[in-house]
Short mmCIF file of C-alpha atoms in Angstrom, two decimals:
data_model
loop_
_atom_site.label_atom_id
_atom_site.label_comp_id
_atom_site.label_asym_id
_atom_site.label_seq_id
_atom_site.Cartn_x
_atom_site.Cartn_y
_atom_site.Cartn_z
CA MET A 1 10.76 -41.48 5.74
CA LEU A 2 8.00 -40.36 3.33
CA PHE A 3 5.32 -41.22 5.90
CA THR A 4 7.12 -38.95 8.33
CA LEU A 5 6.89 -36.02 5.93
CA ILE A 6 3.09 -36.21 6.23
CA LEU A 7 2.87 -37.30 9.85
CA LEU A 8 5.11 -34.54 11.18
CA PRO A 9 2.86 -31.60 10.19
CA LEU A 10 -0.24 -33.60 11.11
CA LEU A 11 1.05 -34.44 14.59
CA ALA A 12 2.32 -30.88 15.08
CA ALA A 13 -1.11 -29.50 14.13
CA ILE A 14 -2.81 -31.84 16.62
CA ALA A 15 -0.27 -30.87 19.28
CA ILE A 16 -1.06 -27.20 18.70
CA LEU A 17 -4.79 -27.88 19.09
CA CYS A 18 -3.96 -29.69 22.35
CA GLY A 19 -2.09 -26.69 23.74
CA ALA A 20 1.50 -26.82 22.45
CA PRO A 21 3.09 -23.41 21.69
CA ALA A 22 1.58 -22.67 18.27
CA ARG A 23 4.24 -20.70 16.42
CA LYS A 24 7.25 -22.58 17.78
CA THR A 25 5.65 -25.97 17.09
CA ALA A 26 4.67 -24.99 13.55
CA LEU A 27 8.13 -23.60 12.86
CA ALA A 28 9.81 -26.75 14.23
CA ALA A 29 7.58 -28.96 12.05
CA ALA A 30 8.24 -26.89 8.92
CA LEU A 31 12.00 -26.88 9.49
CA GLY A 32 11.94 -30.59 10.32
CA ASN A 33 10.14 -31.35 7.06
CA ILE A 34 12.77 -29.49 5.03
CA VAL A 35 15.51 -31.57 6.68
CA LEU A 36 13.57 -34.82 6.21
CA ALA A 37 12.71 -34.02 2.58
CA SER A 38 16.36 -33.45 1.73
CA PHE A 39 17.12 -37.18 2.12
CA PRO A 40 14.75 -38.54 -0.55
CA LEU A 41 15.36 -35.48 -2.74
CA MET A 42 19.11 -36.14 -2.83
CA ASN A 43 18.40 -39.53 -4.38
CA ALA A 44 14.84 -39.15 -5.67
CA SER A 45 15.09 -41.90 -8.30
CA SER A 46 15.99 -44.56 -5.73
CA PRO A 47 13.17 -47.06 -5.09
CA ASN A 48 14.41 -47.27 -1.49
CA TRP A 49 12.27 -44.26 -0.63
CA ASN A 50 9.07 -45.85 -1.93
CA THR A 51 6.96 -47.02 0.95
CA GLY A 52 3.43 -48.23 1.58
CA PHE A 53 1.11 -50.87 2.95
CA GLN A 54 -2.10 -52.57 1.96
CA VAL A 55 -5.15 -50.85 3.42
CA LEU A 56 -7.87 -52.97 1.80
CA ALA A 57 -7.28 -56.19 -0.15
CA ASP A 58 -10.82 -56.98 -1.23
CA PRO A 59 -10.83 -58.51 -4.74
CA GLU A 60 -13.10 -55.72 -5.97
CA ILE A 61 -11.45 -52.81 -4.14
CA ASN A 62 -7.69 -52.96 -3.65
CA LEU A 63 -6.36 -49.94 -1.79
CA SER A 64 -2.75 -49.22 -0.80
CA LEU A 65 -1.51 -46.27 1.21
CA GLY A 66 1.82 -45.73 -0.52
CA PHE A 67 4.17 -42.88 -1.28
CA HIS A 68 6.97 -42.22 -3.73
CA SER A 69 9.24 -39.27 -4.41
CA SER A 70 10.41 -39.42 -7.97
CA GLY A 71 9.85 -37.29 -11.05
CA ALA A 72 7.23 -34.57 -10.75
CA SER A 73 6.26 -35.66 -7.23
CA ALA A 74 9.81 -34.90 -6.01
CA VAL A 75 9.60 -31.37 -7.44
CA MET A 76 6.20 -30.84 -5.84
CA LEU A 77 7.57 -32.13 -2.52
CA LEU A 78 10.37 -29.57 -2.65
CA LEU A 79 7.87 -26.83 -3.51
CA SER A 80 5.60 -27.87 -0.64
CA VAL A 81 8.22 -27.88 2.12
CA LEU A 82 9.75 -24.56 1.02
CA ILE A 83 6.45 -22.71 0.90
CA THR A 84 5.25 -24.30 4.14
CA LEU A 85 8.25 -22.84 5.96
CA ALA A 86 7.69 -19.43 4.37
CA ALA A 87 3.95 -19.57 5.15
CA VAL A 88 4.59 -20.27 8.85
CA TYR A 89 6.68 -17.09 9.00
CA SER A 90 4.30 -14.95 6.95
CA GLY A 91 1.21 -12.98 7.85
CA LYS A 92 0.08 -11.43 11.10
CA CYS A 93 -1.83 -13.90 13.22
CA PRO A 94 -4.89 -12.34 14.92
CA GLU A 95 -4.50 -12.31 18.69
CA GLY A 96 -6.09 -15.34 20.32
CA ARG A 97 -6.32 -17.26 17.03
CA GLU A 98 -2.89 -18.87 17.06
CA LYS A 99 -4.24 -22.42 17.34
CA LEU A 100 -6.48 -22.14 14.28
CA TRP A 101 -3.92 -20.15 12.27
CA PHE A 102 -0.91 -22.43 12.66
CA SER A 103 -2.72 -25.78 12.89
CA SER A 104 -4.66 -25.00 9.68
CA THR A 105 -1.43 -24.06 7.93
CA LEU A 106 0.10 -27.41 8.89
CA PHE A 107 -3.03 -29.39 7.92
CA ILE A 108 -2.95 -27.76 4.45
CA ALA A 109 0.77 -28.58 4.14
CA ALA A 110 0.21 -32.22 5.14
CA GLY A 111 -2.61 -32.56 2.62
CA CYS A 112 -0.49 -31.09 -0.16
CA ILE A 113 2.49 -33.37 0.56
CA GLY A 114 0.26 -36.43 0.89
CA ALA A 115 -1.48 -35.75 -2.43
CA PHE A 116 1.75 -35.28 -4.38
CA LEU A 117 3.47 -38.34 -2.93
CA SER A 118 0.53 -40.78 -3.11
CA THR A 119 0.85 -43.81 -5.35
CA ASP A 120 -2.86 -44.57 -5.16
CA VAL A 121 -5.58 -42.45 -6.77
CA PHE A 122 -7.90 -42.82 -3.78
CA PHE A 123 -5.42 -41.27 -1.35
CA PHE A 124 -4.28 -38.76 -3.97
CA TYR A 125 -7.85 -37.44 -3.97
CA ALA A 126 -8.38 -37.84 -0.21
CA PHE A 127 -5.29 -35.85 0.78
CA HIS A 128 -6.38 -33.00 -1.49
CA GLU A 129 -9.74 -32.90 0.24
CA LEU A 130 -7.93 -32.86 3.61
CA ALA A 131 -6.10 -29.71 2.52
CA LEU A 132 -9.30 -27.99 1.37
CA ILE A 133 -11.15 -28.19 4.72
CA PRO A 134 -8.75 -25.92 6.70
CA THR A 135 -8.61 -23.64 3.65
CA PHE A 136 -12.38 -23.04 3.89
CA LEU A 137 -12.15 -22.53 7.68
CA MET A 138 -9.31 -20.03 7.48
CA ILE A 139 -11.05 -17.94 4.81
CA GLY A 140 -14.46 -18.11 6.51
CA ILE A 141 -13.22 -17.31 10.03
CA LEU A 142 -9.99 -15.31 9.63
CA GLY A 143 -10.38 -13.90 6.12
CA ARG A 144 -10.86 -10.26 5.10
CA GLY A 145 -13.73 -8.41 3.50
CA GLU A 146 -16.76 -10.51 2.59
CA ARG A 147 -15.06 -13.62 3.90
CA LYS A 148 -18.17 -15.73 4.48
CA GLN A 149 -19.54 -15.15 0.98
CA VAL A 150 -16.11 -15.89 -0.46
CA ALA A 151 -15.82 -19.07 1.62
CA TRP A 152 -19.21 -20.26 0.37
CA LYS A 153 -18.31 -19.43 -3.22
CA ILE A 154 -15.03 -21.34 -3.08
CA THR A 155 -16.81 -24.22 -1.35
CA ILE A 156 -19.44 -24.47 -4.09
CA TYR A 157 -16.93 -24.21 -6.94
CA LEU A 158 -14.39 -26.63 -5.51
CA ALA A 159 -17.07 -29.09 -4.38
CA PHE A 160 -18.42 -29.11 -7.94
CA GLY A 161 -14.92 -29.64 -9.31
CA SER A 162 -14.19 -32.38 -6.78
CA ILE A 163 -17.41 -34.30 -7.61
CA VAL A 164 -16.75 -34.16 -11.37
CA LEU A 165 -13.13 -35.14 -10.74
CA LEU A 166 -14.21 -38.06 -8.55
CA ALA A 167 -16.46 -39.32 -11.37
CA GLY A 168 -13.54 -39.14 -13.79
CA LEU A 169 -11.16 -40.91 -11.43
CA LEU A 170 -13.67 -43.66 -10.66
CA LEU A 171 -14.30 -44.23 -14.36
CA ALA A 172 -10.54 -44.41 -14.94
CA THR A 173 -10.03 -46.91 -12.11
CA TYR A 174 -12.99 -48.96 -13.36
CA HIS A 175 -11.35 -49.42 -16.75
CA ALA A 176 -7.87 -49.91 -15.26
CA GLY A 177 -9.14 -52.34 -12.63
CA SER A 178 -6.97 -50.71 -9.99
CA PHE A 179 -6.52 -47.59 -7.89
CA ALA A 180 -2.72 -47.75 -8.26
CA MET A 181 -1.30 -45.01 -10.47
CA ALA A 182 1.23 -47.45 -11.93
CA ASP A 183 -1.63 -49.68 -13.10
CA LEU A 184 -3.50 -46.71 -14.55
CA ALA A 185 -0.43 -45.83 -16.60
CA ASN A 186 -0.42 -49.31 -18.18
CA ALA A 187 -4.18 -49.65 -18.65
CA LYS A 188 -5.64 -50.14 -22.14
CA VAL A 189 -8.76 -47.98 -22.04
CA PRO A 190 -11.13 -47.92 -25.06
CA LEU A 191 -11.16 -44.67 -27.02
CA GLU A 192 -14.76 -43.73 -26.24
CA ALA A 193 -14.12 -44.23 -22.53
CA GLN A 194 -10.93 -42.17 -22.81
CA LYS A 195 -12.92 -39.27 -24.27
CA THR A 196 -15.33 -39.32 -21.34
CA ILE A 197 -12.56 -39.70 -18.74
CA ALA A 198 -10.51 -36.90 -20.29
CA LEU A 199 -13.49 -34.51 -20.38
CA LEU A 200 -14.36 -35.23 -16.73
CA LEU A 201 -10.73 -34.75 -15.68
CA ILE A 202 -10.37 -31.51 -17.64
CA ILE A 203 -13.54 -30.10 -16.03
CA GLY A 204 -12.78 -31.48 -12.56
CA PHE A 205 -9.09 -30.65 -12.38
CA GLY A 206 -9.77 -27.50 -14.41
CA THR A 207 -12.19 -26.16 -11.80
CA LEU A 208 -9.64 -26.79 -9.04
CA ILE A 209 -6.92 -25.07 -11.09
CA SER A 210 -9.21 -22.19 -12.14
CA LEU A 211 -9.31 -23.03 -15.85
CA PHE A 212 -11.32 -20.41 -17.78
CA PRO A 213 -14.34 -19.99 -17.48
CA LEU A 214 -14.40 -21.88 -14.13
CA HIS A 215 -11.93 -19.44 -12.58
CA SER A 216 -14.00 -16.72 -10.92
CA TRP A 217 -13.64 -18.20 -7.40
CA ALA A 218 -9.85 -17.87 -7.32
CA ALA A 219 -8.98 -14.17 -7.18
CA PRO A 220 -11.58 -13.21 -4.50
CA ALA A 221 -10.51 -16.24 -2.44
CA TYR A 222 -6.83 -15.28 -2.50
CA ALA A 223 -7.68 -11.65 -1.75
CA SER A 224 -9.77 -12.64 1.25
CA ALA A 225 -7.54 -15.43 2.58
CA PRO A 226 -4.91 -14.94 5.29
CA ALA A 227 -1.35 -14.88 3.92
CA PRO A 228 -0.41 -18.52 4.73
CA VAL A 229 -3.55 -19.80 2.99
CA SER A 230 -3.09 -17.74 -0.18
CA MET A 231 0.59 -18.76 -0.27
CA LEU A 232 -0.08 -22.48 0.17
CA HIS A 233 -3.18 -22.63 -2.02
CA ALA A 234 -1.95 -20.53 -4.96
CA GLY A 235 1.63 -21.73 -4.61
CA VAL A 236 1.17 -25.43 -3.93
CA LEU A 237 -2.37 -26.81 -3.73
CA LYS A 238 -3.42 -25.34 -7.07
CA LYS A 239 -0.71 -27.44 -8.73
CA PHE A 240 -2.64 -30.57 -7.66
CA GLY A 241 -4.86 -30.35 -10.73
CA LEU A 242 -1.99 -29.75 -13.15
CA TYR A 243 -0.04 -32.60 -11.57
CA GLY A 244 -3.15 -34.78 -11.85
CA LEU A 245 -3.61 -34.07 -15.55
CA LEU A 246 0.03 -35.07 -16.13
CA VAL A 247 0.18 -38.24 -14.02
CA VAL A 248 -3.43 -39.42 -14.39
CA GLY A 249 -4.98 -37.75 -17.44
CA MET A 250 -2.05 -38.19 -19.81
CA ASN A 251 -1.37 -41.74 -18.63
CA VAL A 252 -4.83 -43.27 -18.58
CA ALA A 253 -6.50 -41.27 -21.39
CA PRO A 254 -3.85 -39.86 -23.77
CA ASP A 255 -6.07 -40.24 -26.84
CA GLY A 256 -8.98 -38.73 -24.96
CA MET A 257 -6.86 -35.71 -24.03
CA ALA A 258 -5.87 -35.34 -27.70
CA HIS A 259 -9.55 -35.49 -28.70
CA TRP A 260 -10.35 -32.48 -26.48
CA LEU A 261 -7.28 -30.51 -27.62
CA PRO A 262 -9.28 -27.76 -29.42
CA LEU A 263 -11.36 -27.21 -26.28
CA LEU A 264 -8.26 -27.14 -24.06
CA CYS A 265 -6.46 -24.66 -26.33
CA SER A 266 -9.49 -22.37 -26.44
CA LEU A 267 -9.90 -22.35 -22.67
CA LEU A 268 -6.21 -21.84 -21.86
CA LEU A 269 -6.21 -18.79 -24.13
CA GLY A 270 -9.13 -17.54 -22.05
CA ASN A 271 -6.85 -17.81 -19.00
CA ILE A 272 -3.96 -15.99 -20.68
CA ILE A 273 -5.67 -13.29 -22.73
CA TRP A 274 -9.06 -12.64 -21.12
CA VAL A 275 -7.97 -13.02 -17.49
CA GLY A 276 -4.76 -11.15 -18.35
CA LEU A 277 -6.82 -8.15 -19.47
CA VAL A 278 -8.94 -8.43 -16.31
CA THR A 279 -5.71 -8.40 -14.30
CA ILE A 280 -4.60 -5.14 -15.91
CA ASN A 281 -7.83 -3.56 -14.71
CA GLN A 282 -7.36 -4.45 -11.01
CA LYS A 283 -6.92 -1.65 -8.48
CA ARG A 284 -5.80 -3.73 -5.47
CA LEU A 285 -2.55 -5.68 -5.17
CA ASP A 286 -4.16 -8.84 -3.79
CA LEU A 287 -6.81 -8.99 -6.53
CA MET A 288 -4.16 -8.24 -9.15
CA PHE A 289 -1.96 -11.12 -7.99
CA GLY A 290 -4.98 -13.40 -7.60
CA ASN A 291 -5.99 -12.84 -11.22
CA SER A 292 -2.34 -13.03 -12.26
CA SER A 293 -2.13 -16.49 -10.72
CA VAL A 294 -5.16 -17.59 -12.74
CA MET A 295 -3.66 -16.12 -15.90
CA HIS A 296 -0.34 -17.95 -15.53
CA MET A 297 -2.09 -21.30 -15.18
CA GLY A 298 -2.76 -20.91 -18.91
CA TYR A 299 0.93 -21.32 -19.72
CA ILE A 300 1.13 -24.62 -17.82
CA PHE A 301 -2.04 -25.78 -19.59
CA LEU A 302 -0.25 -24.91 -22.84
CA ALA A 303 2.55 -27.35 -22.01
CA ILE A 304 -0.06 -30.03 -21.21
CA ALA A 305 -1.80 -29.29 -24.53
CA ALA A 306 1.52 -29.71 -26.37
CA LEU A 307 1.95 -33.08 -24.65
CA ALA A 308 -1.62 -34.09 -25.50
CA ALA A 309 -1.04 -33.20 -29.16
CA ASP A 310 2.17 -35.24 -29.27
CA PRO A 311 2.87 -37.65 -26.36
CA SER A 312 6.44 -38.06 -27.68
CA ASN A 313 7.11 -34.37 -26.99
CA GLN A 314 10.16 -34.64 -24.73
CA ILE A 315 10.16 -31.06 -23.48
CA ALA A 316 6.47 -30.54 -22.62
CA GLU A 317 6.29 -32.33 -19.26
CA PRO A 318 9.58 -30.92 -17.91
CA ALA A 319 8.38 -27.46 -19.03
CA ALA A 320 5.08 -27.86 -17.21
CA VAL A 321 6.69 -29.08 -13.99
CA LEU A 322 9.43 -26.44 -14.00
CA LEU A 323 6.88 -23.66 -14.52
CA MET A 324 4.64 -25.14 -11.79
CA PHE A 325 7.58 -24.90 -9.39
CA ALA A 326 8.64 -21.41 -10.49
CA HIS A 327 5.11 -20.03 -10.42
CA GLY A 328 4.51 -21.57 -6.99
CA ILE A 329 7.55 -19.87 -5.50
CA SER A 330 6.95 -16.47 -7.13
CA ILE A 331 3.22 -16.21 -6.38
CA ALA A 332 3.71 -17.33 -2.77
CA LEU A 333 6.37 -14.66 -2.35
CA LEU A 334 4.13 -11.98 -3.89
CA PHE A 335 1.20 -12.87 -1.61
CA SER A 336 3.54 -12.85 1.40
CA LEU A 337 4.88 -9.42 0.46
CA SER A 338 1.38 -8.09 -0.22
CA SER A 339 0.45 -8.92 3.36
CA VAL A 340 3.56 -7.04 4.51
CA VAL A 341 2.58 -4.00 2.45
CA GLU A 342 -0.89 -4.02 4.03
CA GLU A 343 0.59 -4.46 7.50
CA LYS A 344 2.98 -1.50 6.99
CA THR A 345 0.59 0.89 5.23
CA GLY A 346 -2.92 -0.27 6.12
CA THR A 347 -4.02 -0.59 2.49
CA LEU A 348 -3.58 -2.63 -0.68
CA GLU A 349 -5.28 -0.06 -2.93
CA ILE A 350 -2.65 0.75 -5.56
CA ASN A 351 -3.75 4.38 -5.94
CA GLN A 352 -3.29 4.93 -2.18
CA LEU A 353 0.35 3.78 -2.22
CA GLY A 354 3.47 5.56 -3.45
CA GLY A 355 7.14 6.08 -2.68
CA LEU A 356 7.33 2.98 -0.51
CA ALA A 357 10.89 2.23 -1.70
CA LYS A 358 12.11 5.27 0.24
CA LYS A 359 10.83 3.88 3.52
CA ALA A 360 11.24 0.17 2.86
CA PRO A 361 14.17 -0.49 0.48
CA ALA A 362 14.49 -4.19 1.36
CA LEU A 363 10.77 -4.70 0.77
CA ALA A 364 11.02 -2.80 -2.53
CA PHE A 365 13.96 -4.92 -3.67
CA ILE A 366 12.44 -8.32 -2.95
CA PHE A 367 9.02 -7.20 -4.25
CA GLY A 368 10.69 -6.08 -7.48
CA LEU A 369 12.55 -9.39 -7.74
CA ALA A 370 9.35 -11.42 -7.31
CA GLY A 371 7.49 -9.16 -9.74
CA MET A 372 10.22 -9.49 -12.38
CA ALA A 373 10.18 -13.27 -11.90
CA SER A 374 6.42 -13.37 -12.44
CA ILE A 375 6.73 -11.61 -15.81
CA GLY A 376 9.48 -13.97 -16.92
CA LEU A 377 12.61 -11.82 -16.68
CA PRO A 378 15.67 -13.80 -17.90
CA GLY A 379 17.80 -15.10 -15.05
CA LEU A 380 14.82 -15.87 -12.84
CA ALA A 381 13.01 -19.19 -12.49
CA ASN A 382 9.80 -18.31 -14.35
CA PHE A 383 11.75 -17.37 -17.48
CA ALA A 384 13.26 -20.84 -17.71
CA GLY A 385 9.82 -22.41 -17.32
CA GLU A 386 8.04 -20.11 -19.77
CA ILE A 387 10.68 -20.37 -22.48
CA MET A 388 10.51 -24.17 -22.22
CA VAL A 389 6.71 -24.03 -22.53
CA PHE A 390 6.96 -21.95 -25.70
CA LEU A 391 9.62 -24.29 -27.10
CA ALA A 392 7.40 -27.25 -26.23
CA GLY A 393 4.65 -25.66 -28.31
CA PHE A 394 6.89 -25.86 -31.39
CA ALA A 395 8.76 -29.08 -30.55
CA SER A 396 6.60 -31.16 -32.90
CA TRP A 397 6.55 -28.62 -35.74
CA LYS A 398 8.93 -28.88 -38.71
CA ALA A 399 10.01 -25.99 -40.91
CA GLY A 400 7.92 -25.75 -44.08
CA GLU A 401 4.87 -27.40 -42.53
CA PRO A 402 1.71 -25.41 -41.83
CA LEU A 403 1.23 -24.33 -38.24
CA GLY A 404 -0.89 -26.66 -36.13
CA LEU A 405 -3.39 -25.79 -33.41
CA VAL A 406 -0.78 -25.87 -30.63
CA GLN A 407 1.63 -23.63 -32.55
CA ILE A 408 -1.10 -21.05 -33.29
CA THR A 409 -2.15 -21.17 -29.62
CA THR A 410 1.47 -20.65 -28.57
CA ILE A 411 1.85 -17.58 -30.78
CA ILE A 412 -1.32 -16.01 -29.35
CA ALA A 413 -0.24 -16.95 -25.82
CA LEU A 414 2.99 -14.97 -26.27
CA TRP A 415 0.90 -11.80 -25.89
CA GLY A 416 0.44 -12.79 -22.27
CA VAL A 417 4.07 -11.86 -21.63
CA VAL A 418 3.32 -8.29 -22.71
CA ILE A 419 0.17 -8.17 -20.61
CA SER A 420 2.06 -9.40 -17.53
CA ALA A 421 4.75 -6.77 -17.98
CA VAL A 422 2.15 -4.00 -18.18
CA TYR A 423 0.36 -4.71 -14.90
CA VAL A 424 3.43 -5.68 -12.85
CA LEU A 425 5.62 -2.74 -13.91
CA ARG A 426 2.75 -0.27 -13.49
CA ALA A 427 1.92 -1.58 -10.03
CA TYR A 428 5.57 -1.45 -8.94
CA ARG A 429 5.90 2.14 -10.18
CA ASP A 430 2.70 3.27 -8.47
CA CYS A 431 3.44 1.53 -5.14
CA PHE A 432 7.18 1.93 -4.70
CA GLN A 433 8.25 4.90 -6.85
CA GLY A 434 7.29 8.58 -6.79
CA PRO A 435 6.64 10.76 -3.74
CA LEU A 436 5.53 9.48 -0.36
CA VAL A 437 1.80 9.59 0.33
CA LYS A 438 -0.19 9.56 3.55
CA SER A 439 -0.28 5.76 3.87
CA THR A 440 3.48 5.32 3.30
CA GLU A 441 4.89 8.26 5.31
CA ASP A 442 5.35 6.19 8.46
CA ALA A 443 5.93 2.79 6.85
CA SER A 444 8.84 0.67 8.06
CA ASP A 445 10.99 -1.88 6.27
CA LEU A 446 10.87 -5.68 6.47
CA SER A 447 11.54 -7.09 9.92
CA LEU A 448 13.93 -10.00 10.45
CA CYS A 449 10.98 -12.42 10.47
CA GLY A 450 9.82 -10.92 7.20
CA LYS A 451 13.25 -11.10 5.60
CA ILE A 452 13.83 -14.80 6.33
CA PRO A 453 11.00 -16.25 4.16
CA SER A 454 11.29 -13.49 1.56
CA TYR A 455 15.03 -13.88 1.01
CA MET A 456 14.71 -17.67 1.05
CA LEU A 457 12.08 -17.71 -1.72
CA GLY A 458 13.89 -14.94 -3.61
CA ALA A 459 17.12 -16.97 -3.52
CA VAL A 460 15.25 -20.00 -4.91
CA LEU A 461 13.97 -17.88 -7.83
CA LEU A 462 17.54 -16.77 -8.60
CA ILE A 463 19.14 -20.21 -8.24
CA VAL A 464 16.55 -21.98 -10.41
CA GLY A 465 16.65 -19.14 -12.94
CA ILE A 466 20.43 -19.40 -13.32
CA TYR A 467 20.58 -23.20 -13.06
CA PRO A 468 17.16 -24.75 -13.92
CA GLN A 469 18.83 -28.16 -14.11
CA ILE A 470 18.60 -28.26 -10.33
CA ILE A 471 14.85 -28.89 -10.84
CA LEU A 472 14.98 -30.65 -14.20
CA GLN A 473 17.29 -33.34 -12.78
CA PHE A 474 14.30 -34.83 -10.98
CA LEU A 475 12.40 -35.36 -14.26
CA PRO A 476 13.28 -38.48 -16.24
CA GLN A 477 11.74 -37.33 -19.55
CA GLN A 478 13.90 -34.29 -20.24
#
């Protein structure tokens, strides 16, 4: 079953390249994956869904292609299939480019699902690389603006991050004597080696996640990328690094992660405060949401820092995973809606928009819902994740004791909530309220194809916000 979840988008992408109807094939594969994923998700803790086979049984190199769908991987699977379906619906495919557009979308989806379900570090890394190749192609060929320069920049940054990450993973597997994640979790790695592994993983994963100051590739890439790419990369693929720090970094080098806690806290505050202020200064919706995505990675890093400071912290990992899911849904929806705004008005410059709610009330409603979710409005999914992150920051603190590094970092990070509210509310007012302007006079509302993915993702934000247990039930450490 889990093999099928990866094979289906891969085979559909190959079929499209061979001449199958692009949109219909991609839609059928995305819908099929949601149906198939529902079976393991309904009983994610069952070992019956674990599957795999030996690829290489050399005494020195023992590789297994295996998959599982429990804990955080189950949540990431759900995130992947939902956003894949929305991404297939979203964006306006350039005429004559249907093969590249839809096959690349499916290749990215297959890489994401394969990475999150892999039980072996080698394939965990390999599937992520598989997802990056079509990302580069889509930005370089079908992107907007200075797409070639942006594609080269993202290639250089992510290649650097991938090489550093590979060094960290190889060092971890050397000390564990295995590529299997289960063996890495039980490995007894010397402290000095843990420090080196943790630093390499923080830099490697951090570059892929856009950890400050290695973040400058992200916002231009999302602004230039076609809608399906920005949705899948910011919504799903970016979580690869956070997931990796949780399932690899914290398992194989917990003391090493604790050693680098001051560095991690300093950098995550760079994401929240510095990038947050940069976000306020943006004049285009796509750049604003691109920087916003980078900023909100800081909160998830905060949960990981709380776990590094105290591995017995029972709330930190569920907080990180819940916020990864909520952020993935909300940012994918915002990028999808940004592409709709550009399609309807011809611009994403905030000062050239106004009064759009009069012409497009459905678009204004769902845009407002996604925006409120992104700033952590109670009742929406991001609020549940963010409040758990802040609680995780104080979970190890006792009244009367002096504040520790994680608690001080949490207090400073709270200012990010104010910063988020400023740029989202101001952008919504400038784009959707006030009088109509030239670009919005003839704008139309969401079409049926636009409503389907938007309402689906909006409903997920509401359901998870009201009942976060629907996600937390997958996580054994809550």
